[in-house]
Amino acid sequence: MVIPNIARISRGAEIYTPFAFVSVEDTSKPSNEKLRGQLRIYDLTKGRQVGSLLAETRKPEMIVASSSGEFLGITNKRKLHVWRIPTKNFKPDKIRKIKLSHTKNLNTLAFHPSERIVASGDATGRILIWRGFGNAKFSGSDGTKSELDEDRGDVRGNGDADTCTTWHWHSSGVRFLKFSTDGAYLFSGGMEGVIVVWQLDTGKRRYKPRLGSPLLSFVDSPDSSIACVSCMNNQVHLLKMPNMEVMKSIAGIKLPISSPNLGGCYRDVYGFDYSNKLVAVPTEDYCIQFYDLFENTEVSEVQVCERNFQPVDDITMYISLVSLSIDGKFMCTVDVKLPEEELGGLVTLKFWNQGSRAGQYFLSTVIYEPHSDAGISAIAFRPGKNMAVSSSFGGNFKVWVQSMLSQPSDEKNQSGWRCQSVGSYKNKPMTAATFSSDGSVLAVAAENVVTLWDPDNNTLVGVIAEALSPITKLSFIGTSPFLMSLSQSSKPQVAMWNVPNLSMQWSYSLFAEAACCSSSRSEFAVLALLSCPDGETLAEQDGVILLFDAENPKPVSSWSVKKARGGSVAFLKGDSSLDANRKDRIDGEASSLVYVNGSHEYVIFDPRSNEELHIGKSAHKNIQTEEPGPIGYASIFGELPKLESKKDVPEILFIPSERPWETIFSGSTHVLPPLTKLCPAFLASLLEKRPVANE
């Protein structure tokens, strides 16, 4: 929607009248209707639509207005629609329109701030500059129609423009165009993550590269000293002009990775730091973003793969697993390099040690092909010990331990990870692994069989009955003797196993997307889809979060959620400042449940209470402790001196006047006397009468 500065003549004077030009979707039309987008005009003072439709398009298009409000434009397939709006004595029937055509689909447009120049970018990366557009049809100031046809071709076919210039640098579609305030430069951006600055007169260009993500939009301040660019990775950069130096970057939680060429081999993975209340999100540029869920801010980014990232290229590498120890001291990642023409695939296992603060990790050990050429299905850390286990689809699992290596040269200890033992069960693929809360038992899933191991001696101590289908997740329920398993194949199942009895406690047939277990209670949460993943459903399908007690198959609580596909749930350590009044804290520690949906939107709540935890409460408290800065008059001239009232001034009592003319104006105007009687009496009441001495 745009609201140009429009005036109309009323009683011989120009009166500003707000008219809104709105791009809408007509939902009353059937879904198979080709033209559902409409461009309408609304009189905001009367609250109704005026005139006829300006245009009908396949979908609602973005409206762009010139700085003067005289011209409006939209892109529609291979044409650019431009309207001239009569800003004085506005009437809908006086709006004139031209079309500028191109051979490719157009994505965006921008008007020059002072001259009759319009720029548009197409899907192939070309930028077209039309100069002197509408000189023929828009020449009449009285709004009379021109004899020219609005559907004339582009400038090469005698279109309504003086010249048309084509620039080409972008390798894919242009996402934004923006003229500088003085009109001397044109800014463009797209999938390459580079801002291109074009000099309008000469066509010369300079660049602001390495912004790290495809660009979406660009705006600059009125004095052109600061610019702002938004990126597809949910990040905004503030740029100092004209050298475009990044002054500040504001990052939200990174968005899901779009991986059409990966097919079904990639699932959105998350790692959760229980103690520090962080989520670890893999990014497109081979990093792990650590995001503080309670403060709603980015903490850090860890570069996992040292590779140049090109957003326009196909994905050749991705991070398949992220796992953190419960205390956050260690992190393990698995990155997979995809084979090219079935050659050259590589699986790399990396161990990381925590630095001086939460979310800061440095690389400790790199292991190439830890399970030969087989993929890694799960990573788990042993609580209280420097030990981890990796399970493989190749039919084995490996136990890794940390060893300290002393270097006398610099007198520093460096820690490395090595393989202590290897285990397997009937050469079956090992699909999941987990440790008990005290670390004494290691559970590894051999397809649909749960095997129990002594992690110190790597000996098999028990086998639990088979599940319906291969198990994809295992987790012990707090300190209880129960083990939860998740199967996500065509025969889905959520099962609860009694480890001492080596038997199944209960099970459900649920299409579960994710599950998590509490570290202090015998409860766990399951994120279930409301429809079968193999059915004909949308990617953003709804789901439900179910909270269970381990011994009881009846859910304790349930919550309906949106966009469950690709989402996850996790228990996190609660914020003591937020949960000080809670009565259900155990051992002085409270836990909250976080749900991250498929679009990486998240919510934090207390699963045992109906009250919602508001994100960022502690941040608001920090803001309140700061002294507010001066604003308005005080920011320019300083604070005014405070004048104290004098207490020795006696209070003046109100005494009704003996002259009623002093209050004659109180009351309604229709009961006042005529002016001929009112004015002499009123003026006389203001005069002071003095006695005259007799001579």
mmCIF file of N, CA and C in Angstrom, residues 141-255:
data_model
loop_
_atom_site.group_PDB
_atom_site.id
_atom_site.type_symbol
_atom_site.label_atom_id
_atom_site.label_comp_id
_atom_site.label_asym_id
_atom_site.label_seq_id
_atom_site.Cartn_x
_atom_site.Cartn_y
_atom_site.Cartn_z
ATOM 1 N N SER A 141 -0.807 18.060 -19.197
ATOM 2 C CA SER A 141 -0.995 18.356 -17.771
ATOM 3 C C SER A 141 -2.449 18.338 -17.351
ATOM 4 N N ASP A 142 -3.345 18.404 -18.339
ATOM 5 C CA ASP A 142 -4.765 18.418 -17.982
ATOM 6 C C ASP A 142 -5.348 17.040 -17.834
ATOM 7 N N GLY A 143 -4.504 15.991 -18.039
ATOM 8 C CA GLY A 143 -4.982 14.641 -17.860
ATOM 9 C C GLY A 143 -5.729 14.100 -19.040
ATOM 10 N N THR A 144 -5.724 14.794 -20.192
ATOM 11 C CA THR A 144 -6.414 14.270 -21.365
ATOM 12 C C THR A 144 -5.690 13.068 -21.901
ATOM 13 N N LYS A 145 -6.422 12.133 -22.451
ATOM 14 C CA LYS A 145 -5.842 10.910 -22.956
ATOM 15 C C LYS A 145 -5.024 11.179 -24.200
ATOM 16 N N SER A 146 -3.921 10.436 -24.318
ATOM 17 C CA SER A 146 -3.076 10.528 -25.495
ATOM 18 C C SER A 146 -3.533 9.514 -26.519
ATOM 19 N N GLU A 147 -3.192 9.796 -27.758
ATOM 20 C CA GLU A 147 -3.558 8.871 -28.815
ATOM 21 C C GLU A 147 -2.641 7.659 -28.853
ATOM 22 N N LEU A 148 -1.561 7.675 -28.059
ATOM 23 C CA LEU A 148 -0.642 6.544 -28.057
ATOM 24 C C LEU A 148 -1.278 5.354 -27.366
ATOM 25 N N ASP A 149 -0.885 4.190 -27.816
ATOM 26 C CA ASP A 149 -1.393 2.949 -27.222
ATOM 27 C C ASP A 149 -0.507 2.572 -26.055
ATOM 28 N N GLU A 150 -1.116 2.283 -24.901
ATOM 29 C CA GLU A 150 -0.324 1.930 -23.721
ATOM 30 C C GLU A 150 0.373 0.588 -23.869
ATOM 31 N N ASP A 151 -0.045 -0.255 -24.807
ATOM 32 C CA ASP A 151 0.553 -1.570 -24.982
ATOM 33 C C ASP A 151 1.650 -1.580 -26.025
ATOM 34 N N ARG A 152 2.181 -0.424 -26.369
ATOM 35 C CA ARG A 152 3.298 -0.417 -27.292
ATOM 36 C C ARG A 152 4.467 -1.177 -26.712
ATOM 37 N N GLY A 153 5.357 -1.639 -27.554
ATOM 38 C CA GLY A 153 6.479 -2.452 -27.110
ATOM 39 C C GLY A 153 7.483 -1.651 -26.324
ATOM 40 N N ASP A 154 8.648 -2.275 -26.070
ATOM 41 C CA ASP A 154 9.682 -1.583 -25.335
ATOM 42 C C ASP A 154 10.315 -0.529 -26.225
ATOM 43 N N VAL A 155 11.409 0.085 -25.709
ATOM 44 C CA VAL A 155 12.005 1.193 -26.429
ATOM 45 C C VAL A 155 12.539 0.754 -27.784
ATOM 46 N N ARG A 156 12.895 -0.511 -27.898
ATOM 47 C CA ARG A 156 13.371 -0.990 -29.188
ATOM 48 C C ARG A 156 12.227 -1.081 -30.189
ATOM 49 N N GLY A 157 10.997 -1.136 -29.673
ATOM 50 C CA GLY A 157 9.838 -1.172 -30.556
ATOM 51 C C GLY A 157 9.009 0.087 -30.430
ATOM 52 N N ASN A 158 9.694 1.252 -30.302
ATOM 53 C CA ASN A 158 9.017 2.553 -30.209
ATOM 54 C C ASN A 158 8.144 2.644 -28.963
ATOM 55 N N GLY A 159 8.661 2.189 -27.826
ATOM 56 C CA GLY A 159 7.940 2.344 -26.573
ATOM 57 C C GLY A 159 7.977 3.777 -26.106
ATOM 58 N N ASP A 160 7.185 4.086 -25.080
ATOM 59 C CA ASP A 160 7.064 5.461 -24.592
ATOM 60 C C ASP A 160 8.211 5.765 -23.633
ATOM 61 N N ALA A 161 9.414 5.848 -24.161
ATOM 62 C CA ALA A 161 10.605 6.223 -23.413
ATOM 63 C C ALA A 161 11.640 6.717 -24.407
ATOM 64 N N ASP A 162 12.496 7.652 -23.963
ATOM 65 C CA ASP A 162 13.509 8.196 -24.866
ATOM 66 C C ASP A 162 14.593 7.170 -25.155
ATOM 67 N N THR A 163 15.176 6.603 -24.096
ATOM 68 C CA THR A 163 16.250 5.617 -24.254
ATOM 69 C C THR A 163 16.064 4.497 -23.252
ATOM 70 N N CYS A 164 16.683 3.370 -23.531
ATOM 71 C CA CYS A 164 16.695 2.230 -22.604
ATOM 72 C C CYS A 164 18.108 1.669 -22.565
ATOM 73 N N THR A 165 18.696 1.625 -21.367
ATOM 74 C CA THR A 165 20.057 1.129 -21.168
ATOM 75 C C THR A 165 19.996 -0.154 -20.357
ATOM 76 N N THR A 166 20.833 -1.122 -20.733
ATOM 77 C CA THR A 166 20.880 -2.403 -20.031
ATOM 78 C C THR A 166 22.246 -2.579 -19.378
ATOM 79 N N TRP A 167 22.227 -2.864 -18.073
ATOM 80 C CA TRP A 167 23.444 -3.210 -17.331
ATOM 81 C C TRP A 167 23.322 -4.656 -16.876
ATOM 82 N N HIS A 168 24.459 -5.346 -16.787
ATOM 83 C CA HIS A 168 24.418 -6.752 -16.375
ATOM 84 C C HIS A 168 25.673 -7.074 -15.571
ATOM 85 N N TRP A 169 25.472 -7.407 -14.302
ATOM 86 C CA TRP A 169 26.541 -7.949 -13.463
ATOM 87 C C TRP A 169 26.054 -9.154 -12.676
ATOM 88 N N HIS A 170 24.833 -9.108 -12.159
ATOM 89 C CA HIS A 170 24.315 -10.174 -11.303
ATOM 90 C C HIS A 170 24.147 -11.463 -12.112
ATOM 91 N N SER A 171 24.495 -12.569 -11.469
ATOM 92 C CA SER A 171 24.377 -13.870 -12.143
ATOM 93 C C SER A 171 22.998 -14.485 -11.994
ATOM 94 N N SER A 172 22.179 -13.955 -11.097
ATOM 95 C CA SER A 172 20.807 -14.437 -10.920
ATOM 96 C C SER A 172 19.903 -13.236 -10.726
ATOM 97 N N GLY A 173 18.658 -13.483 -10.345
ATOM 98 C CA GLY A 173 17.667 -12.422 -10.290
ATOM 99 C C GLY A 173 18.045 -11.273 -9.373
ATOM 100 N N VAL A 174 17.676 -10.056 -9.783
ATOM 101 C CA VAL A 174 17.909 -8.862 -8.972
ATOM 102 C C VAL A 174 16.810 -8.782 -7.916
ATOM 103 N N ARG A 175 17.211 -8.645 -6.645
ATOM 104 C CA ARG A 175 16.236 -8.622 -5.547
ATOM 105 C C ARG A 175 15.784 -7.200 -5.199
ATOM 106 N N PHE A 176 16.669 -6.214 -5.297
ATOM 107 C CA PHE A 176 16.272 -4.848 -4.960
ATOM 108 C C PHE A 176 17.028 -3.856 -5.833
ATOM 109 N N LEU A 177 16.399 -2.703 -6.039
ATOM 110 C CA LEU A 177 16.986 -1.538 -6.692
ATOM 111 C C LEU A 177 16.626 -0.316 -5.867
ATOM 112 N N LYS A 178 17.577 0.605 -5.724
ATOM 113 C CA LYS A 178 17.324 1.802 -4.932
ATOM 114 C C LYS A 178 18.240 2.914 -5.420
ATOM 115 N N PHE A 179 17.652 4.068 -5.779
ATOM 116 C CA PHE A 179 18.441 5.231 -6.148
ATOM 117 C C PHE A 179 18.905 5.949 -4.884
ATOM 118 N N SER A 180 20.081 6.540 -4.966
ATOM 119 C CA SER A 180 20.555 7.374 -3.866
ATOM 120 C C SER A 180 19.704 8.633 -3.772
ATOM 121 N N THR A 181 19.809 9.340 -2.648
ATOM 122 C CA THR A 181 18.968 10.509 -2.432
ATOM 123 C C THR A 181 19.212 11.583 -3.476
ATOM 124 N N ASP A 182 20.464 11.773 -3.902
ATOM 125 C CA ASP A 182 20.760 12.776 -4.921
ATOM 126 C C ASP A 182 20.556 12.256 -6.331
ATOM 127 N N GLY A 183 20.247 10.965 -6.496
ATOM 128 C CA GLY A 183 19.985 10.407 -7.808
ATOM 129 C C GLY A 183 21.205 10.106 -8.636
ATOM 130 N N ALA A 184 22.400 10.227 -8.075
ATOM 131 C CA ALA A 184 23.619 9.997 -8.857
ATOM 132 C C ALA A 184 23.987 8.523 -8.926
ATOM 133 N N TYR A 185 23.511 7.708 -7.999
ATOM 134 C CA TYR A 185 23.904 6.308 -7.941
ATOM 135 C C TYR A 185 22.661 5.425 -7.837
ATOM 136 N N LEU A 186 22.841 4.181 -8.267
ATOM 137 C CA LEU A 186 21.803 3.161 -8.169
ATOM 138 C C LEU A 186 22.388 1.958 -7.451
ATOM 139 N N PHE A 187 21.715 1.503 -6.379
ATOM 140 C CA PHE A 187 22.150 0.342 -5.610
ATOM 141 C C PHE A 187 21.339 -0.868 -6.056
ATOM 142 N N SER A 188 22.032 -2.003 -6.209
ATOM 143 C CA SER A 188 21.360 -3.248 -6.590
ATOM 144 C C SER A 188 21.937 -4.392 -5.772
ATOM 145 N N GLY A 189 21.140 -5.432 -5.584
ATOM 146 C CA GLY A 189 21.574 -6.599 -4.818
ATOM 147 C C GLY A 189 20.761 -7.812 -5.199
ATOM 148 N N GLY A 190 21.308 -8.993 -4.883
ATOM 149 C CA GLY A 190 20.629 -10.236 -5.221
ATOM 150 C C GLY A 190 21.194 -11.408 -4.468
ATOM 151 N N MET A 191 21.172 -12.577 -5.108
ATOM 152 C CA MET A 191 21.570 -13.823 -4.477
ATOM 153 C C MET A 191 23.057 -13.893 -4.158
ATOM 154 N N GLU A 192 23.875 -13.084 -4.799
ATOM 155 C CA GLU A 192 25.324 -13.177 -4.593
ATOM 156 C C GLU A 192 25.766 -12.634 -3.241
ATOM 157 N N GLY A 193 24.905 -11.912 -2.550
ATOM 158 C CA GLY A 193 25.297 -11.309 -1.280
ATOM 159 C C GLY A 193 26.228 -10.131 -1.456
ATOM 160 N N VAL A 194 26.119 -9.418 -2.564
ATOM 161 C CA VAL A 194 26.985 -8.284 -2.888
ATOM 162 C C VAL A 194 26.113 -7.098 -3.250
ATOM 163 N N ILE A 195 26.417 -5.926 -2.659
ATOM 164 C CA ILE A 195 25.762 -4.684 -3.061
ATOM 165 C C ILE A 195 26.583 -4.062 -4.185
ATOM 166 N N VAL A 196 25.933 -3.808 -5.312
ATOM 167 C CA VAL A 196 26.582 -3.172 -6.457
ATOM 168 C C VAL A 196 26.108 -1.725 -6.518
ATOM 169 N N VAL A 197 27.072 -0.785 -6.588
ATOM 170 C CA VAL A 197 26.777 0.644 -6.676
ATOM 171 C C VAL A 197 27.086 1.088 -8.102
ATOM 172 N N TRP A 198 26.050 1.473 -8.832
ATOM 173 C CA TRP A 198 26.192 1.899 -10.229
ATOM 174 C C TRP A 198 26.187 3.423 -10.289
ATOM 175 N N GLN A 199 27.149 3.979 -11.029
ATOM 176 C CA GLN A 199 27.118 5.409 -11.313
ATOM 177 C C GLN A 199 26.188 5.631 -12.494
ATOM 178 N N LEU A 200 25.141 6.421 -12.290
ATOM 179 C CA LEU A 200 24.067 6.496 -13.267
ATOM 180 C C LEU A 200 24.532 7.075 -14.605
ATOM 181 N N ASP A 201 25.412 8.054 -14.586
ATOM 182 C CA ASP A 201 25.819 8.708 -15.835
ATOM 183 C C ASP A 201 26.768 7.853 -16.652
ATOM 184 N N THR A 202 27.707 7.170 -15.997
ATOM 185 C CA THR A 202 28.751 6.444 -16.720
ATOM 186 C C THR A 202 28.545 4.935 -16.735
ATOM 187 N N GLY A 203 27.741 4.389 -15.830
ATOM 188 C CA GLY A 203 27.577 2.942 -15.742
ATOM 189 C C GLY A 203 28.685 2.244 -14.995
ATOM 190 N N LYS A 204 29.651 2.989 -14.452
ATOM 191 C CA LYS A 204 30.727 2.379 -13.676
ATOM 192 C C LYS A 204 30.168 1.861 -12.352
ATOM 193 N N ARG A 205 30.829 0.860 -11.811
ATOM 194 C CA ARG A 205 30.303 0.228 -10.603
ATOM 195 C C ARG A 205 31.412 -0.059 -9.600
ATOM 196 N N ARG A 206 31.014 -0.125 -8.341
ATOM 197 C CA ARG A 206 31.856 -0.602 -7.254
ATOM 198 C C ARG A 206 31.010 -1.501 -6.377
ATOM 199 N N TYR A 207 31.655 -2.207 -5.442
ATOM 200 C CA TYR A 207 30.986 -3.321 -4.787
ATOM 201 C C TYR A 207 31.186 -3.270 -3.267
ATOM 202 N N LYS A 208 30.225 -3.853 -2.588
ATOM 203 C CA LYS A 208 30.347 -4.197 -1.166
ATOM 204 C C LYS A 208 30.136 -5.702 -1.074
ATOM 205 N N PRO A 209 31.232 -6.498 -1.079
ATOM 206 C CA PRO A 209 31.082 -7.963 -1.130
ATOM 207 C C PRO A 209 31.035 -8.583 0.263
ATOM 208 N N ARG A 210 30.925 -9.904 0.265
ATOM 209 C CA ARG A 210 31.046 -10.757 1.452
ATOM 210 C C ARG A 210 30.082 -10.360 2.572
ATOM 211 N N LEU A 211 28.839 -10.162 2.230
ATOM 212 C CA LEU A 211 27.815 -9.962 3.250
ATOM 213 C C LEU A 211 27.254 -11.284 3.756
ATOM 214 N N GLY A 212 27.621 -12.396 3.113
ATOM 215 C CA GLY A 212 27.375 -13.711 3.685
ATOM 216 C C GLY A 212 26.027 -14.339 3.416
ATOM 217 N N SER A 213 25.130 -13.636 2.730
ATOM 218 C CA SER A 213 23.804 -14.200 2.506
ATOM 219 C C SER A 213 23.139 -13.441 1.375
ATOM 220 N N PRO A 214 22.214 -14.070 0.653
ATOM 221 C CA PRO A 214 21.444 -13.334 -0.355
ATOM 222 C C PRO A 214 20.733 -12.140 0.259
ATOM 223 N N LEU A 215 20.638 -11.063 -0.507
ATOM 224 C CA LEU A 215 20.092 -9.805 -0.017
ATOM 225 C C LEU A 215 18.624 -9.686 -0.384
ATOM 226 N N LEU A 216 17.861 -8.994 0.467
ATOM 227 C CA LEU A 216 16.423 -8.838 0.268
ATOM 228 C C LEU A 216 16.028 -7.408 -0.049
ATOM 229 N N SER A 217 16.466 -6.445 0.763
ATOM 230 C CA SER A 217 16.026 -5.065 0.583
ATOM 231 C C SER A 217 17.108 -4.113 1.054
ATOM 232 N N PHE A 218 16.958 -2.842 0.632
ATOM 233 C CA PHE A 218 17.969 -1.830 0.913
ATOM 234 C C PHE A 218 17.270 -0.496 1.097
ATOM 235 N N VAL A 219 17.617 0.225 2.163
ATOM 236 C CA VAL A 219 17.104 1.576 2.403
ATOM 237 C C VAL A 219 18.261 2.432 2.894
ATOM 238 N N ASP A 220 18.152 3.739 2.646
ATOM 239 C CA ASP A 220 19.169 4.659 3.147
ATOM 240 C C ASP A 220 18.490 5.796 3.884
ATOM 241 N N SER A 221 19.271 6.484 4.719
ATOM 242 C CA SER A 221 18.748 7.593 5.501
ATOM 243 C C SER A 221 18.562 8.811 4.600
ATOM 244 N N PRO A 222 17.754 9.793 5.005
ATOM 245 C CA PRO A 222 17.532 10.977 4.158
ATOM 246 C C PRO A 222 18.806 11.743 3.829
ATOM 247 N N ASP A 223 19.778 11.751 4.736
ATOM 248 C CA ASP A 223 21.027 12.454 4.443
ATOM 249 C C ASP A 223 22.080 11.544 3.827
ATOM 250 N N SER A 224 21.705 10.296 3.525
ATOM 251 C CA SER A 224 22.591 9.329 2.852
ATOM 252 C C SER A 224 23.851 9.017 3.652
ATOM 253 N N SER A 225 23.828 9.204 4.959
ATOM 254 C CA SER A 225 25.005 8.882 5.769
ATOM 255 C C SER A 225 24.994 7.439 6.255
ATOM 256 N N ILE A 226 23.815 6.840 6.364
ATOM 257 C CA ILE A 226 23.677 5.471 6.852
ATOM 258 C C ILE A 226 22.728 4.732 5.916
ATOM 259 N N ALA A 227 23.048 3.484 5.640
ATOM 260 C CA ALA A 227 22.170 2.617 4.857
ATOM 261 C C ALA A 227 21.951 1.327 5.628
ATOM 262 N N CYS A 228 20.905 0.635 5.271
ATOM 263 C CA CYS A 228 20.547 -0.610 5.946
ATOM 264 C C CYS A 228 20.179 -1.637 4.890
ATOM 265 N N VAL A 229 20.739 -2.839 5.008
ATOM 266 C CA VAL A 229 20.447 -3.921 4.076
ATOM 267 C C VAL A 229 20.018 -5.134 4.885
ATOM 268 N N SER A 230 18.956 -5.790 4.427
ATOM 269 C CA SER A 230 18.468 -6.998 5.088
ATOM 270 C C SER A 230 18.816 -8.213 4.248
ATOM 271 N N CYS A 231 19.091 -9.332 4.923
ATOM 272 C CA CYS A 231 19.570 -10.545 4.270
ATOM 273 C C CYS A 231 18.573 -11.681 4.496
ATOM 274 N N MET A 232 18.722 -12.704 3.677
ATOM 275 C CA MET A 232 17.820 -13.849 3.766
ATOM 276 C C MET A 232 18.098 -14.715 4.982
ATOM 277 N N ASN A 233 19.247 -14.553 5.624
ATOM 278 C CA ASN A 233 19.563 -15.354 6.801
ATOM 279 C C ASN A 233 19.087 -14.692 8.092
ATOM 280 N N ASN A 234 18.075 -13.832 7.979
ATOM 281 C CA ASN A 234 17.479 -13.186 9.156
ATOM 282 C C ASN A 234 18.484 -12.277 9.850
ATOM 283 N N GLN A 235 19.197 -11.492 9.049
ATOM 284 C CA GLN A 235 20.215 -10.586 9.571
ATOM 285 C C GLN A 235 20.095 -9.237 8.879
ATOM 286 N N VAL A 236 20.390 -8.176 9.625
ATOM 287 C CA VAL A 236 20.353 -6.807 9.122
ATOM 288 C C VAL A 236 21.717 -6.182 9.368
ATOM 289 N N HIS A 237 22.260 -5.502 8.333
ATOM 290 C CA HIS A 237 23.539 -4.808 8.449
ATOM 291 C C HIS A 237 23.305 -3.310 8.313
ATOM 292 N N LEU A 238 23.883 -2.534 9.232
ATOM 293 C CA LEU A 238 23.894 -1.083 9.134
ATOM 294 C C LEU A 238 25.224 -0.666 8.512
ATOM 295 N N LEU A 239 25.159 0.096 7.426
ATOM 296 C CA LEU A 239 26.336 0.464 6.651
ATOM 297 C C LEU A 239 26.590 1.955 6.778
ATOM 298 N N LYS A 240 27.863 2.307 6.949
ATOM 299 C CA LYS A 240 28.279 3.708 6.956
ATOM 300 C C LYS A 240 28.605 4.114 5.536
ATOM 301 N N MET A 241 27.881 5.078 5.027
ATOM 302 C CA MET A 241 28.059 5.515 3.647
ATOM 303 C C MET A 241 29.070 6.661 3.591
ATOM 304 N N PRO A 242 29.798 6.857 2.480
ATOM 305 C CA PRO A 242 29.621 6.149 1.215
ATOM 306 C C PRO A 242 30.512 4.915 1.033
ATOM 307 N N ASN A 243 31.424 4.646 1.984
ATOM 308 C CA ASN A 243 32.322 3.501 1.800
ATOM 309 C C ASN A 243 31.676 2.176 2.160
ATOM 310 N N MET A 244 30.440 2.193 2.658
ATOM 311 C CA MET A 244 29.648 0.996 2.968
ATOM 312 C C MET A 244 30.345 0.085 3.976
ATOM 313 N N GLU A 245 30.962 0.666 4.963
ATOM 314 C CA GLU A 245 31.556 -0.102 6.060
ATOM 315 C C GLU A 245 30.458 -0.569 7.007
ATOM 316 N N VAL A 246 30.509 -1.834 7.407
ATOM 317 C CA VAL A 246 29.500 -2.391 8.296
ATOM 318 C C VAL A 246 29.701 -1.826 9.699
ATOM 319 N N MET A 247 28.748 -1.020 10.141
ATOM 320 C CA MET A 247 28.814 -0.436 11.476
ATOM 321 C C MET A 247 28.315 -1.406 12.533
ATOM 322 N N LYS A 248 27.239 -2.110 12.227
ATOM 323 C CA LYS A 248 26.624 -3.012 13.204
ATOM 324 C C LYS A 248 25.811 -4.042 12.457
ATOM 325 N N SER A 249 25.779 -5.243 12.990
ATOM 326 C CA SER A 249 24.962 -6.319 12.427
ATOM 327 C C SER A 249 24.020 -6.826 13.510
ATOM 328 N N ILE A 250 22.767 -6.953 13.158
ATOM 329 C CA ILE A 250 21.740 -7.445 14.075
ATOM 330 C C ILE A 250 21.259 -8.779 13.526
ATOM 331 N N ALA A 251 21.512 -9.849 14.267
ATOM 332 C CA ALA A 251 21.211 -11.197 13.782
ATOM 333 C C ALA A 251 20.101 -11.816 14.609
ATOM 334 N N GLY A 252 19.107 -12.347 13.924
ATOM 335 C CA GLY A 252 18.105 -13.186 14.564
ATOM 336 C C GLY A 252 18.513 -14.640 14.424
ATOM 337 N N ILE A 253 17.654 -15.528 14.854
ATOM 338 C CA ILE A 253 17.950 -16.948 14.722
ATOM 339 C C ILE A 253 17.974 -17.306 13.238
ATOM 340 N N LYS A 254 18.972 -18.085 12.828
ATOM 341 C CA LYS A 254 19.134 -18.394 11.414
ATOM 342 C C LYS A 254 17.991 -19.268 10.928
ATOM 343 N N LEU A 255 17.624 -19.055 9.672
ATOM 344 C CA LEU A 255 16.467 -19.720 9.095
ATOM 345 C C LEU A 255 16.829 -21.115 8.592
#
